[in-house]
C-alpha cells in the first residue's frame, strides 16, 4: 500500500521525534554550515566549524574582513576548501553590500526576491540558497538535495528525472505550507537517508518498506 508524503513524514517523526532546525547556535553559523556542507559529510563540516570557532571566524563580519587564504586552511575537512573559502567571502560581501550585515533587514525581503538575490552570488546554488532561506531565515521555502531525491525516487514519488525546482514543486503540492513542517520533514529525510536508506539501503530495518517501490525493498 502506498503511503502519502505526509504519512511518510509522520512515520519518520514517530521514529525520531521532532528534529526541527539546522544545527547551529547563530544565524551566521547556520549559513556557514549550509555553504560548507555541499558534497561533504556533516561530520567534516563540524570539524571545520570547530576550527573557525577556535579562530574567531564564525561570523560573517569576521569572514568579510579576513582574506580567503587565512580561512581556507581552517576548512580543509570540507574538501574544495579554497573554493568554499571564496564562497564564504562572496556571501559575506553580498551581506555587507546589500544588507549592512543585518539579518532582520535581509530576511524581511520577500522569499522569491531574496532567493533570486542569493542565486546571483557566485557559488551559491539552489540547495544552499534554500537552506539559508528555510533554516536561517525561517522562510517558507522547501529544500531538496541528493538524499531527498534518492529516497523519494525509491519510494516512487520521483519516477522521472526532475530538476531541483521540479522536485521542490512536486513535494510542496502534497504537503501543507508550514515552515516548521518544511524544516522538520527535510531534517527527517536527511537523517533517515544517512542512516537507513543509504546508498546501500538497510531495507530490513526500514519503517517505509511496505510502501517502497525499490527492488531492494523486496530482497
Ligand atoms: S525499503 Fe529500502 S530502499 Fe525503500 S525506503 Fe526503505 S531503506 Fe530505502
PDB file of N, CA, C and O in Angstrom, residues 112-145:
ATOM      1  N   UNK A 112      10.820  35.109  -2.740  1.00  0.00           N
ATOM      2  CA  UNK A 112      11.228  34.942  -4.138  1.00  0.00           C
ATOM      3  C   UNK A 112      12.332  35.936  -4.509  1.00  0.00           C
ATOM      4  O   UNK A 112      13.313  35.591  -5.186  1.00  0.00           O
ATOM      5  N   UNK A 113      12.198  37.188  -4.035  1.00  0.00           N
ATOM      6  CA  UNK A 113      13.207  38.209  -4.350  1.00  0.00           C
ATOM      7  C   UNK A 113      14.544  37.848  -3.716  1.00  0.00           C
ATOM      8  O   UNK A 113      15.598  37.899  -4.370  1.00  0.00           O
ATOM      9  N   UNK A 114      14.495  37.472  -2.437  1.00  0.00           N
ATOM     10  CA  UNK A 114      15.745  37.129  -1.751  1.00  0.00           C
ATOM     11  C   UNK A 114      16.383  35.888  -2.368  1.00  0.00           C
ATOM     12  O   UNK A 114      17.602  35.804  -2.523  1.00  0.00           O
ATOM     13  N   UNK A 115      15.552  34.914  -2.743  1.00  0.00           N
ATOM     14  CA  UNK A 115      16.099  33.694  -3.381  1.00  0.00           C
ATOM     15  C   UNK A 115      16.848  34.068  -4.660  1.00  0.00           C
ATOM     16  O   UNK A 115      17.956  33.595  -4.916  1.00  0.00           O
ATOM     17  N   UNK A 116      16.258  34.950  -5.458  1.00  0.00           N
ATOM     18  CA  UNK A 116      16.930  35.382  -6.689  1.00  0.00           C
ATOM     19  C   UNK A 116      18.242  36.076  -6.374  1.00  0.00           C
ATOM     20  O   UNK A 116      19.251  35.864  -7.055  1.00  0.00           O
ATOM     21  N   UNK A 117      18.249  36.901  -5.339  1.00  0.00           N
ATOM     22  CA  UNK A 117      19.487  37.595  -4.961  1.00  0.00           C
ATOM     23  C   UNK A 117      20.559  36.591  -4.530  1.00  0.00           C
ATOM     24  O   UNK A 117      21.713  36.705  -4.926  1.00  0.00           O
ATOM     25  N   UNK A 118      20.159  35.620  -3.705  1.00  0.00           N
ATOM     26  CA  UNK A 118      21.136  34.630  -3.217  1.00  0.00           C
ATOM     27  C   UNK A 118      21.709  33.837  -4.388  1.00  0.00           C
ATOM     28  O   UNK A 118      22.912  33.515  -4.417  1.00  0.00           O
ATOM     29  N   UNK A 119      20.862  33.538  -5.365  1.00  0.00           N
ATOM     30  CA  UNK A 119      21.337  32.741  -6.513  1.00  0.00           C
ATOM     31  C   UNK A 119      22.272  33.537  -7.427  1.00  0.00           C
ATOM     32  O   UNK A 119      22.944  32.955  -8.267  1.00  0.00           O
ATOM     33  N   UNK A 120      22.308  34.854  -7.238  1.00  0.00           N
ATOM     34  CA  UNK A 120      23.263  35.678  -8.012  1.00  0.00           C
ATOM     35  C   UNK A 120      24.668  35.621  -7.413  1.00  0.00           C
ATOM     36  O   UNK A 120      25.639  36.028  -8.038  1.00  0.00           O
ATOM     37  N   UNK A 121      24.775  35.165  -6.164  1.00  0.00           N
ATOM     38  CA  UNK A 121      26.095  35.109  -5.512  1.00  0.00           C
ATOM     39  C   UNK A 121      26.870  33.947  -6.103  1.00  0.00           C
ATOM     40  O   UNK A 121      26.368  32.820  -6.148  1.00  0.00           O
ATOM     41  N   UNK A 122      28.096  34.227  -6.544  1.00  0.00           N
ATOM     42  CA  UNK A 122      28.909  33.187  -7.184  1.00  0.00           C
ATOM     43  C   UNK A 122      29.130  32.031  -6.202  1.00  0.00           C
ATOM     44  O   UNK A 122      29.602  32.233  -5.090  1.00  0.00           O
ATOM     45  N   UNK A 123      28.754  30.811  -6.639  1.00  0.00           N
ATOM     46  CA  UNK A 123      28.990  29.627  -5.813  1.00  0.00           C
ATOM     47  C   UNK A 123      27.820  29.238  -4.916  1.00  0.00           C
ATOM     48  O   UNK A 123      27.874  28.220  -4.255  1.00  0.00           O
ATOM     49  N   UNK A 124      26.774  30.060  -4.901  1.00  0.00           N
ATOM     50  CA  UNK A 124      25.586  29.709  -4.103  1.00  0.00           C
ATOM     51  C   UNK A 124      24.529  29.120  -5.046  1.00  0.00           C
ATOM     52  O   UNK A 124      23.951  29.822  -5.873  1.00  0.00           O
ATOM     53  N   UNK A 125      24.296  27.827  -4.906  1.00  0.00           N
ATOM     54  CA  UNK A 125      23.302  27.151  -5.744  1.00  0.00           C
ATOM     55  C   UNK A 125      21.959  27.079  -5.049  1.00  0.00           C
ATOM     56  O   UNK A 125      21.780  27.586  -3.935  1.00  0.00           O
ATOM     57  N   UNK A 126      21.026  26.405  -5.699  1.00  0.00           N
ATOM     58  CA  UNK A 126      19.654  26.348  -5.184  1.00  0.00           C
ATOM     59  C   UNK A 126      19.578  25.710  -3.804  1.00  0.00           C
ATOM     60  O   UNK A 126      18.867  26.193  -2.924  1.00  0.00           O
ATOM     61  N   UNK A 127      20.277  24.596  -3.637  1.00  0.00           N
ATOM     62  CA  UNK A 127      20.182  23.888  -2.348  1.00  0.00           C
ATOM     63  C   UNK A 127      20.703  24.772  -1.203  1.00  0.00           C
ATOM     64  O   UNK A 127      20.090  24.846  -0.137  1.00  0.00           O
ATOM     65  N   UNK A 128      21.815  25.440  -1.446  1.00  0.00           N
ATOM     66  CA  UNK A 128      22.370  26.315  -0.403  1.00  0.00           C
ATOM     67  C   UNK A 128      21.445  27.506  -0.162  1.00  0.00           C
ATOM     68  O   UNK A 128      21.160  27.854   0.997  1.00  0.00           O
ATOM     69  N   UNK A 129      20.989  28.126  -1.237  1.00  0.00           N
ATOM     70  CA  UNK A 129      20.100  29.292  -1.089  1.00  0.00           C
ATOM     71  C   UNK A 129      18.850  28.910  -0.308  1.00  0.00           C
ATOM     72  O   UNK A 129      18.426  29.617   0.615  1.00  0.00           O
ATOM     73  N   UNK A 130      18.272  27.765  -0.645  1.00  0.00           N
ATOM     74  CA  UNK A 130      17.025  27.355   0.016  1.00  0.00           C
ATOM     75  C   UNK A 130      17.272  26.949   1.473  1.00  0.00           C
ATOM     76  O   UNK A 130      16.405  27.168   2.333  1.00  0.00           O
ATOM     77  N   UNK A 131      18.437  26.370   1.754  1.00  0.00           N
ATOM     78  CA  UNK A 131      18.772  26.047   3.150  1.00  0.00           C
ATOM     79  C   UNK A 131      18.878  27.333   3.962  1.00  0.00           C
ATOM     80  O   UNK A 131      18.419  27.403   5.110  1.00  0.00           O
ATOM     81  N   UNK A 132      19.472  28.360   3.376  1.00  0.00           N
ATOM     82  CA  UNK A 132      19.598  29.652   4.057  1.00  0.00           C
ATOM     83  C   UNK A 132      18.210  30.238   4.312  1.00  0.00           C
ATOM     84  O   UNK A 132      17.888  30.688   5.418  1.00  0.00           O
ATOM     85  N   UNK A 133      17.368  30.197   3.276  1.00  0.00           N
ATOM     86  CA  UNK A 133      16.019  30.770   3.418  1.00  0.00           C
ATOM     87  C   UNK A 133      15.212  30.031   4.480  1.00  0.00           C
ATOM     88  O   UNK A 133      14.608  30.652   5.362  1.00  0.00           O
ATOM     89  N   UNK A 134      15.195  28.698   4.409  1.00  0.00           N
ATOM     90  CA  UNK A 134      14.341  27.910   5.301  1.00  0.00           C
ATOM     91  C   UNK A 134      14.883  27.865   6.728  1.00  0.00           C
ATOM     92  O   UNK A 134      14.149  28.095   7.686  1.00  0.00           O
ATOM     93  N   UNK A 135      16.171  27.572   6.861  1.00  0.00           N
ATOM     94  CA  UNK A 135      16.688  27.316   8.207  1.00  0.00           C
ATOM     95  C   UNK A 135      17.240  28.570   8.895  1.00  0.00           C
ATOM     96  O   UNK A 135      17.096  28.723  10.101  1.00  0.00           O
ATOM     97  N   UNK A 136      17.898  29.436   8.143  1.00  0.00           N
ATOM     98  CA  UNK A 136      18.432  30.647   8.774  1.00  0.00           C
ATOM     99  C   UNK A 136      17.358  31.731   8.846  1.00  0.00           C
ATOM    100  O   UNK A 136      17.301  32.486   9.814  1.00  0.00           O
ATOM    101  N   UNK A 137      16.509  31.778   7.803  1.00  0.00           N
ATOM    102  CA  UNK A 137      15.537  32.874   7.737  1.00  0.00           C
ATOM    103  C   UNK A 137      14.133  32.495   8.172  1.00  0.00           C
ATOM    104  O   UNK A 137      13.281  33.371   8.315  1.00  0.00           O
ATOM    105  N   UNK A 138      13.877  31.184   8.333  1.00  0.00           N
ATOM    106  CA  UNK A 138      12.520  30.765   8.684  1.00  0.00           C
ATOM    107  C   UNK A 138      11.520  31.109   7.590  1.00  0.00           C
ATOM    108  O   UNK A 138      10.348  31.388   7.852  1.00  0.00           O
ATOM    109  N   UNK A 139      12.005  31.084   6.332  1.00  0.00           N
ATOM    110  CA  UNK A 139      11.115  31.409   5.210  1.00  0.00           C
ATOM    111  C   UNK A 139      10.448  30.139   4.690  1.00  0.00           C
ATOM    112  O   UNK A 139      11.009  29.044   4.819  1.00  0.00           O
ATOM    113  N   UNK A 140       9.303  30.316   4.045  1.00  0.00           N
ATOM    114  CA  UNK A 140       8.557  29.170   3.535  1.00  0.00           C
ATOM    115  C   UNK A 140       9.164  28.735   2.185  1.00  0.00           C
ATOM    116  O   UNK A 140       8.697  29.127   1.114  1.00  0.00           O
ATOM    117  N   UNK A 141      10.244  27.977   2.251  1.00  0.00           N
ATOM    118  CA  UNK A 141      10.931  27.505   1.045  1.00  0.00           C
ATOM    119  C   UNK A 141      11.453  26.103   1.312  1.00  0.00           C
ATOM    120  O   UNK A 141      12.345  25.914   2.140  1.00  0.00           O
ATOM    121  N   UNK A 142      10.883  25.099   0.646  1.00  0.00           N
ATOM    122  CA  UNK A 142      11.345  23.725   0.885  1.00  0.00           C
ATOM    123  C   UNK A 142      12.732  23.533   0.268  1.00  0.00           C
ATOM    124  O   UNK A 142      13.073  24.152  -0.729  1.00  0.00           O
ATOM    125  N   UNK A 143      13.519  22.665   0.902  1.00  0.00           N
ATOM    126  CA  UNK A 143      14.870  22.346   0.395  1.00  0.00           C
ATOM    127  C   UNK A 143      14.865  20.890  -0.057  1.00  0.00           C
ATOM    128  O   UNK A 143      14.383  20.020   0.664  1.00  0.00           O
ATOM    129  N   UNK A 144      15.423  20.636  -1.217  1.00  0.00           N
ATOM    130  CA  UNK A 144      15.650  19.251  -1.587  1.00  0.00           C
ATOM    131  C   UNK A 144      17.154  19.061  -1.824  1.00  0.00           C
ATOM    132  O   UNK A 144      17.921  20.030  -1.837  1.00  0.00           O
ATOM    133  N   UNK A 145      17.572  17.831  -1.947  1.00  0.00           N
ATOM    134  CA  UNK A 145      19.009  17.539  -2.082  1.00  0.00           C
ATOM    135  C   UNK A 145      19.159  16.110  -2.582  1.00  0.00           C
ATOM    136  O   UNK A 145      18.167  15.440  -2.871  1.00  0.00           O
TER     137      UNK A 145
END
